[in-house]
PDB file of C-alpha atoms and ligand atoms in Angstrom:
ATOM      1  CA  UNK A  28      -0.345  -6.394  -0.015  1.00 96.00           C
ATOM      2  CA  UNK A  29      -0.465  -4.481  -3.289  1.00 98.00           C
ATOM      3  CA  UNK A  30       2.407  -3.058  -5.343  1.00 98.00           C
ATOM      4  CA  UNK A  31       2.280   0.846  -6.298  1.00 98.00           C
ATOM      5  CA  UNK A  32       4.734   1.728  -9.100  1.00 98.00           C
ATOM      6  CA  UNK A  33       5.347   4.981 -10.485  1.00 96.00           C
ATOM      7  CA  UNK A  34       6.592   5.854 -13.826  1.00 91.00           C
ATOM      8  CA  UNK A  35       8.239   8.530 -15.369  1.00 88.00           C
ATOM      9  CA  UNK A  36       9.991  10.006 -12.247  1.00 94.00           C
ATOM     10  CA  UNK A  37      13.092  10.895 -13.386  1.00 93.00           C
ATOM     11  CA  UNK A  38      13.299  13.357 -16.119  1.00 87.00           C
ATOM     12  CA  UNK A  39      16.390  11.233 -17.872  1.00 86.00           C
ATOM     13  CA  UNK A  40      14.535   8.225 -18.204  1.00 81.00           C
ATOM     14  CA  UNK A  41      11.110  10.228 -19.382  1.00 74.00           C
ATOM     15  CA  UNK A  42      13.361  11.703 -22.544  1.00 82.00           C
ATOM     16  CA  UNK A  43      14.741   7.938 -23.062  1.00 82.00           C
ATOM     17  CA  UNK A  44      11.453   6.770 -23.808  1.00 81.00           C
ATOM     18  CA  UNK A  45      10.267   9.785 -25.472  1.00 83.00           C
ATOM     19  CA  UNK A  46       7.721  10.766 -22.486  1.00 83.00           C
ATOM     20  CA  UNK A  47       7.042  13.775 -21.894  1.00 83.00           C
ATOM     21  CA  UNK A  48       8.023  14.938 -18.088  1.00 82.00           C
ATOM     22  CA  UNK A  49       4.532  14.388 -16.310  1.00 84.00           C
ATOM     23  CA  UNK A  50       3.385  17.443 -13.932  1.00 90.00           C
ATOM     24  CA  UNK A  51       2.056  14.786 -11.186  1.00 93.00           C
ATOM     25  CA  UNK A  52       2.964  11.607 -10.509  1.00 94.00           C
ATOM     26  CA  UNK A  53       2.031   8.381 -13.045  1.00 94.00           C
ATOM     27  CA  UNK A  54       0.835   5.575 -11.192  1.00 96.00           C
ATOM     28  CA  UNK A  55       0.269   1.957 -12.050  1.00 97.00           C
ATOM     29  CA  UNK A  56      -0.070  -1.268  -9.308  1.00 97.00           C
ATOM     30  CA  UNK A  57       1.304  -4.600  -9.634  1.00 98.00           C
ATOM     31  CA  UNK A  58      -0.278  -7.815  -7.432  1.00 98.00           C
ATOM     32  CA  UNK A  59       1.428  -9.287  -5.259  1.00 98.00           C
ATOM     33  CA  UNK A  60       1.864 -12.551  -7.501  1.00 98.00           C
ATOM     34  CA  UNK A  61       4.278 -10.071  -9.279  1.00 98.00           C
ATOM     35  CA  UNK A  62       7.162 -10.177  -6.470  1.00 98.00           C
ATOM     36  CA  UNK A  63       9.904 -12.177  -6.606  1.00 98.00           C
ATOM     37  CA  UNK A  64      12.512 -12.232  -3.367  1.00 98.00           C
ATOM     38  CA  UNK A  65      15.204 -14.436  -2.408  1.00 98.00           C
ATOM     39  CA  UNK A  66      17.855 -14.141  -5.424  1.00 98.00           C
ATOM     40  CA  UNK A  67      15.045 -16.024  -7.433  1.00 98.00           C
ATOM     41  CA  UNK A  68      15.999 -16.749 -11.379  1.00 98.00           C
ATOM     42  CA  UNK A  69      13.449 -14.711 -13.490  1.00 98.00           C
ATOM     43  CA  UNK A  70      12.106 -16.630 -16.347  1.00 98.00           C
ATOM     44  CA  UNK A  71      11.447 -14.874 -19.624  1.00 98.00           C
ATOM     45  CA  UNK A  72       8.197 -15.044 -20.590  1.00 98.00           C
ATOM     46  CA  UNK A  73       6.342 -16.318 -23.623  1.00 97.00           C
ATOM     47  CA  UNK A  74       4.161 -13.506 -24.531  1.00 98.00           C
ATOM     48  CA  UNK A  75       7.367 -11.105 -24.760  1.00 98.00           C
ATOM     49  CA  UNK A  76      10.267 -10.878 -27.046  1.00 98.00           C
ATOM     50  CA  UNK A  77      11.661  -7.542 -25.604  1.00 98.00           C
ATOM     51  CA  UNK A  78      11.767  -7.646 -21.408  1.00 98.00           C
ATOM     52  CA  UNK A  79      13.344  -4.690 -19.973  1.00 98.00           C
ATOM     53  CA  UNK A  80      15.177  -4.065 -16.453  1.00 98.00           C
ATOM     54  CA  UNK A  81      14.049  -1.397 -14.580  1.00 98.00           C
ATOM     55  CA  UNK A  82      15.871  -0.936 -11.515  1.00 98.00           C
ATOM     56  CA  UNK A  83      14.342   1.230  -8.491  1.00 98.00           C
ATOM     57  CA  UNK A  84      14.257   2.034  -4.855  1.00 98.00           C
ATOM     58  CA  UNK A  85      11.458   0.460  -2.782  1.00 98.00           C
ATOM     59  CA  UNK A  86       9.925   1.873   0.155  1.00 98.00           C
ATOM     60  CA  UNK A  87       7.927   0.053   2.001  1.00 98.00           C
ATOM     61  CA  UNK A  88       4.943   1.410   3.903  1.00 98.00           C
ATOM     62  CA  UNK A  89       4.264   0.483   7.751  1.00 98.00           C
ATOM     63  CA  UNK A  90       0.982   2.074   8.585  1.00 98.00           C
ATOM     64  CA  UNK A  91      -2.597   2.451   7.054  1.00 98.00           C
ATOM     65  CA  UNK A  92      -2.655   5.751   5.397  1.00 97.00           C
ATOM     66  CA  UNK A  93      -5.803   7.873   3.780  1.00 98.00           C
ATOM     67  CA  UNK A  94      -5.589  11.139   2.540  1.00 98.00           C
ATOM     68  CA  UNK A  95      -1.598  11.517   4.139  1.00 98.00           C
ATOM     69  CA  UNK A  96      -0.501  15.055   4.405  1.00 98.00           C
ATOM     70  CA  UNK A  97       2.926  15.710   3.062  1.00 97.00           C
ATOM     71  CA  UNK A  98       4.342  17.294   6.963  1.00 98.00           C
ATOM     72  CA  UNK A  99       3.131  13.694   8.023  1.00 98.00           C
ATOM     73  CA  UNK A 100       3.941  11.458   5.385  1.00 98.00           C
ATOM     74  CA  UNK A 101       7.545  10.283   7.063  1.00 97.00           C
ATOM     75  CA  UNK A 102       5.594   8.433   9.258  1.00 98.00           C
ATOM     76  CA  UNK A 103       4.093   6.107   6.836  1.00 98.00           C
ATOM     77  CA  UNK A 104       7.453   4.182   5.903  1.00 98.00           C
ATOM     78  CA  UNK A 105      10.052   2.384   7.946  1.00 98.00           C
ATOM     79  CA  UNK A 106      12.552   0.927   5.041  1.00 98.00           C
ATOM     80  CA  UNK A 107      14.139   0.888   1.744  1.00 98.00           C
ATOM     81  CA  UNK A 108      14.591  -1.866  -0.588  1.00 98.00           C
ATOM     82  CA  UNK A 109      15.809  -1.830  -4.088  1.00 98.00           C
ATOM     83  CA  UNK A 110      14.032  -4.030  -7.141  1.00 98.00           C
ATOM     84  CA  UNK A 111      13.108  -4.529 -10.708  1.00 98.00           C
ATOM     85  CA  UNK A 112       9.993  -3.245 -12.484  1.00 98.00           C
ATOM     86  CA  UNK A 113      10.289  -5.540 -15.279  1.00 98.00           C
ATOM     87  CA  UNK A 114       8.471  -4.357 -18.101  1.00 98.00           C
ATOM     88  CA  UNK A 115       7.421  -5.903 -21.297  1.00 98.00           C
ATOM     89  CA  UNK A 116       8.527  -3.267 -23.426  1.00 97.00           C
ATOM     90  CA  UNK A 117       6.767  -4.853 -27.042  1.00 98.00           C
ATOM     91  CA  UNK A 118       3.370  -5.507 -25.484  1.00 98.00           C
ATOM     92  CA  UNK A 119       3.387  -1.537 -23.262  1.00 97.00           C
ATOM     93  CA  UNK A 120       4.080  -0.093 -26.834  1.00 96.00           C
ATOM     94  CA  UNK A 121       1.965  -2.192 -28.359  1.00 97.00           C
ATOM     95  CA  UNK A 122      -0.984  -0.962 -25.558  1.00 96.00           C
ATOM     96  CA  UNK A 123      -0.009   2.578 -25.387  1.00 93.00           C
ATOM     97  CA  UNK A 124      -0.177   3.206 -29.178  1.00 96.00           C
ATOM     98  CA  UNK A 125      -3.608   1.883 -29.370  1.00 97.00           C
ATOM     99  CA  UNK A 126      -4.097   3.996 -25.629  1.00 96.00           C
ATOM    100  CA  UNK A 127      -5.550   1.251 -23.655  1.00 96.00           C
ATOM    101  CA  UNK A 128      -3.739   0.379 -20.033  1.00 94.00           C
ATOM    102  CA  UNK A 129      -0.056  -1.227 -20.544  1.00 91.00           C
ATOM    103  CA  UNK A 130      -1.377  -3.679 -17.191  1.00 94.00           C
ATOM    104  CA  UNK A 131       0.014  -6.438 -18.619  1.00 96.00           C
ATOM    105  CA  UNK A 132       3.370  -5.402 -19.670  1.00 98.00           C
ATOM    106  CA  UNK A 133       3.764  -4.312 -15.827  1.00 98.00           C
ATOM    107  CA  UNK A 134       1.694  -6.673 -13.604  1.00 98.00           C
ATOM    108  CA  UNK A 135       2.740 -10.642 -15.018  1.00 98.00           C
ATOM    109  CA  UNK A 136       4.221 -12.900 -12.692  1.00 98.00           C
ATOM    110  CA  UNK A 137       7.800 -12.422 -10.688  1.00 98.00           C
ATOM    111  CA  UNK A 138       7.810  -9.011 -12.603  1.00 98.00           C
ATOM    112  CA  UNK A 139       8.775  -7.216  -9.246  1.00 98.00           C
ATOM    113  CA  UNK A 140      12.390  -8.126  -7.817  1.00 98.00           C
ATOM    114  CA  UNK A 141      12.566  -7.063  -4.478  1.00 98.00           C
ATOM    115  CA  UNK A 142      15.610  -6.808  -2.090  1.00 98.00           C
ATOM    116  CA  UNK A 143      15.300  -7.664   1.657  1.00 98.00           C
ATOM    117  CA  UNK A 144      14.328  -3.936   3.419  1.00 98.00           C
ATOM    118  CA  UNK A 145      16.853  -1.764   4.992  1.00 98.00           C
ATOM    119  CA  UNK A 146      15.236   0.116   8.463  1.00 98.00           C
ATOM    120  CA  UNK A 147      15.009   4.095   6.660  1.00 97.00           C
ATOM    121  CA  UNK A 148      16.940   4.904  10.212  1.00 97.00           C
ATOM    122  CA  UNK A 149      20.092   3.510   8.420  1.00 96.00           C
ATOM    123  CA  UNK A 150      20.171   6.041   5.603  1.00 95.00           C
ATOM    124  CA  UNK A 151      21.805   9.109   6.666  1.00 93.00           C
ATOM    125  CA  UNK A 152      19.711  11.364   4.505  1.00 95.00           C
ATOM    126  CA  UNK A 153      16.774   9.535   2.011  1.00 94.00           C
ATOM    127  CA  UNK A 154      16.424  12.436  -0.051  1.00 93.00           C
ATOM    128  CA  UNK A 155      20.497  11.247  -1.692  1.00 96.00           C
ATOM    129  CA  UNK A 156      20.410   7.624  -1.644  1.00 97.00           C
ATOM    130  CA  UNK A 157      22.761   6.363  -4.818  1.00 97.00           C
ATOM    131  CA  UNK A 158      21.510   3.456  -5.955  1.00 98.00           C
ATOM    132  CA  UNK A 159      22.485   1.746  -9.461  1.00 98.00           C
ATOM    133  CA  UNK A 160      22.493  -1.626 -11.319  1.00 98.00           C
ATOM    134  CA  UNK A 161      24.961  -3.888 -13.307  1.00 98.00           C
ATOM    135  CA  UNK A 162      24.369  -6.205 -16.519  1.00 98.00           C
ATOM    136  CA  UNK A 163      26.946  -8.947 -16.504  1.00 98.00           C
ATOM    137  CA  UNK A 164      28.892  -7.119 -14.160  1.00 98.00           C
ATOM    138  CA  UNK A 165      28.739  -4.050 -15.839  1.00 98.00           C
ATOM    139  CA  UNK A 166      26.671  -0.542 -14.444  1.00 98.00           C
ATOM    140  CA  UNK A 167      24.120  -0.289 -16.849  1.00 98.00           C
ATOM    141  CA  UNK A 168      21.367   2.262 -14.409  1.00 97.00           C
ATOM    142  CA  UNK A 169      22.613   4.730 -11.656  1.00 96.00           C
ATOM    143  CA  UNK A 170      20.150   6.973 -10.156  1.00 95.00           C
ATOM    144  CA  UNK A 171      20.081   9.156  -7.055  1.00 96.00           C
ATOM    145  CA  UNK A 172      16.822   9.496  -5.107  1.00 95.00           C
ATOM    146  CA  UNK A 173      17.873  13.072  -5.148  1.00 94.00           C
ATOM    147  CA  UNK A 174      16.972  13.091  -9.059  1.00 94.00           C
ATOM    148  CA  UNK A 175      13.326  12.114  -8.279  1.00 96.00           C
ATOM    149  CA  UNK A 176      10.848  14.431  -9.803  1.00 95.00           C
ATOM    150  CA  UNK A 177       8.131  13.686  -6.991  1.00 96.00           C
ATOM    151  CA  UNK A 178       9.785  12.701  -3.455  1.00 96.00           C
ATOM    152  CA  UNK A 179       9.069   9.838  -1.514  1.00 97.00           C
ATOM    153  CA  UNK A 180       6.679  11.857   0.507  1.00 97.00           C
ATOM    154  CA  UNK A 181       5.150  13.733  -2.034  1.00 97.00           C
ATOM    155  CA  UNK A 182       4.637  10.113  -3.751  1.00 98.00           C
ATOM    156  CA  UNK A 183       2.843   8.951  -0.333  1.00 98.00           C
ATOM    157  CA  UNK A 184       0.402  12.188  -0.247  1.00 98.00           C
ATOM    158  CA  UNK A 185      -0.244  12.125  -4.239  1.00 98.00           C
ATOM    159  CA  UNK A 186      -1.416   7.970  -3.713  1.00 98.00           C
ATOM    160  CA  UNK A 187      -2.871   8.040  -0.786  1.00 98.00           C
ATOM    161  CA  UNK A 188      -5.443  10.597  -1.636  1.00 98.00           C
ATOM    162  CA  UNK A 189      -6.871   7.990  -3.999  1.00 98.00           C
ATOM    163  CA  UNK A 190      -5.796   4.677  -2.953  1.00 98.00           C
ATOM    164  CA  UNK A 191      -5.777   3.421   0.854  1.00 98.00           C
ATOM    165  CA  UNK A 192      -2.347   2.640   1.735  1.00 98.00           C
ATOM    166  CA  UNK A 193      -2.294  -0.743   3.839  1.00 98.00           C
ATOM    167  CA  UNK A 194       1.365  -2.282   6.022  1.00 98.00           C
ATOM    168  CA  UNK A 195       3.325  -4.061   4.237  1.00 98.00           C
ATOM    169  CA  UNK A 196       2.742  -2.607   0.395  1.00 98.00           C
ATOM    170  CA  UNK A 197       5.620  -1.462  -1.726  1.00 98.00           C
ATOM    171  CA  UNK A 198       6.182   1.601  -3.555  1.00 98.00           C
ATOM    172  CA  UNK A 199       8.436   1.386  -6.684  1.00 98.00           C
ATOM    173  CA  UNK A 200       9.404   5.000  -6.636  1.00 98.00           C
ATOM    174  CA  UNK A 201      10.749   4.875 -10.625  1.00 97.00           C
ATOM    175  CA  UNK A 202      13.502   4.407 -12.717  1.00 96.00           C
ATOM    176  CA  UNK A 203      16.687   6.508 -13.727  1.00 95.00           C
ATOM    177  CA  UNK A 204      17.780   6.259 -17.533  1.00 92.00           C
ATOM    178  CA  UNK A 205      19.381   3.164 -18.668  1.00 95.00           C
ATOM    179  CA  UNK A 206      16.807   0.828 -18.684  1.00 96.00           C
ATOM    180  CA  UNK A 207      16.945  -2.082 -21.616  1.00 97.00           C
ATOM    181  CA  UNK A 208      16.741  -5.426 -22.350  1.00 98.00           C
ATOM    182  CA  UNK A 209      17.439  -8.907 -20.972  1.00 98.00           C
ATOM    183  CA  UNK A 210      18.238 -11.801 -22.698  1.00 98.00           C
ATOM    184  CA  UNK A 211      18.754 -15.810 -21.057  1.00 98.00           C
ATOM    185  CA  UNK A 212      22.042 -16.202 -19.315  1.00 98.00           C
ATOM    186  CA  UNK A 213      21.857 -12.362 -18.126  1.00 98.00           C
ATOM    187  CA  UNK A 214      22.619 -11.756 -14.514  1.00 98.00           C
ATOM    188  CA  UNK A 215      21.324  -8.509 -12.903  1.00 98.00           C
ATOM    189  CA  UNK A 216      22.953  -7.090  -9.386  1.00 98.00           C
ATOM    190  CA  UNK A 217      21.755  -3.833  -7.584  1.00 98.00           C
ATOM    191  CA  UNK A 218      23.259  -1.922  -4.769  1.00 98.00           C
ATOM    192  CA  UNK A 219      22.257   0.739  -2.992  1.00 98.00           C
ATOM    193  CA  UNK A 220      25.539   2.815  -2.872  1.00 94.00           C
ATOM    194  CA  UNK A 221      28.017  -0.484  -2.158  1.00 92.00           C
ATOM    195  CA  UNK A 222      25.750  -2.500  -0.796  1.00 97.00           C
ATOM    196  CA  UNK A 223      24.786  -5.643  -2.833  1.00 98.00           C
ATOM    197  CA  UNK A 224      20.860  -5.675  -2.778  1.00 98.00           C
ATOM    198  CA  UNK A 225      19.868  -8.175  -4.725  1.00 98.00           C
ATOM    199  CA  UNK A 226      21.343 -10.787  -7.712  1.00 98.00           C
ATOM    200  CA  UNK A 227      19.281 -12.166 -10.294  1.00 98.00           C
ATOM    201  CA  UNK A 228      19.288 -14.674 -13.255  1.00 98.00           C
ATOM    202  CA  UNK A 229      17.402 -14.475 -16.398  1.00 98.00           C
ATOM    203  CA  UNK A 230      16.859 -18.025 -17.553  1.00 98.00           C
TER     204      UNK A 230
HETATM  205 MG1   MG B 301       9.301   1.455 -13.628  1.00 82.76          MG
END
């Protein structure tokens, strides 16, 4: 399975970084040696003195999909997770100002928390799901899929007219504003509107 991430998808968290708001979606892919499930501790790594939380919804994809037209693309996911894109934030700056790929701020090991999947039939209406995440206890990201810039479906058509979509890969649809750093002893909780998601220590 592969990992597709998007960035810059909601305007708020574009102007916290100092983006500007992209007019199609930015795309970037994580291995699958990125993911890390079960309530795992994430481990800072050496190479990075500035790791940031970003906290997104995940939609998992359940069919093999080329060239997906938007009136179809509901039928190439089946559930919603929530997760982490954690980012190196000193080594993507570090890449972006001398404009070669920030790959390895994004793709290193166990930088994609993921939540167990929740069956899209649950969700009332995917176009407002409130999802957020706490520091420590406290909210430090809320977003609302409703805030996207590209839609999950528009997301599916924009990818898969350059990248074969396979069962079983994850879409990291973006992050809201908020985003920031992690230090050892941290402990990071998402929900998806009250639901606990997911609960992870930095060590
Ligand atoms: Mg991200």
């Amino acid at each position: 399975m592969k990992i597709i991430a998007v960035g810059r998808n909601y305007i708020d968290h574009a102007k916290e970084l100092d983006n500007p708001v992209p007019d199609q979606p930015v795309i970037f892919l994580k291995p699958d040696t990125a993911i890390l499930k079960d309530n795992k501790d994430f481990y800072i790594p050496d190479f990075s003195k500035d790791i940031h939380y970003e906290c997104e919804l995940v939609v998992r994809i359940c069919n093999e999909g080329k060239h997906v037209s938007k009136k179809f693309a509901h039928k190439y996911y089946d559930a919603i997770g929530l997760g982490i894109d954690f980012t190196a934030r000193d080594l993507q700056t570090q890449l972006k100002s001398k404009g070669l790929p920030w790959e390895l701020a994004k793709s290193f090991d166990h930088s994609a928390v993921v939540s167990p999947l929740i069956p899209k039939e649950e969700f009332e209406d995917l176009s407002a799901i409130k999802f957020s995440l706490t520091k420590n206890g406290e909210v430090v990201q809320s977003g609302n899929t409703a805030d996207m810039i590209f839609d999950i479906d528009t997301l599916i058509t924009f990818v898969s007219g350059y990248i074969t979509l396979r069962k079983g890969d994850l879409i990291y649809t973006g992050t809201p504003a908020g985003v920031g750093p992690v230090i050892i002893g941290d402990k990071l909780e998402g929900f998806i509107e009250n639901r606990p998601m997911f609960s992870t220590h930095i060590k």
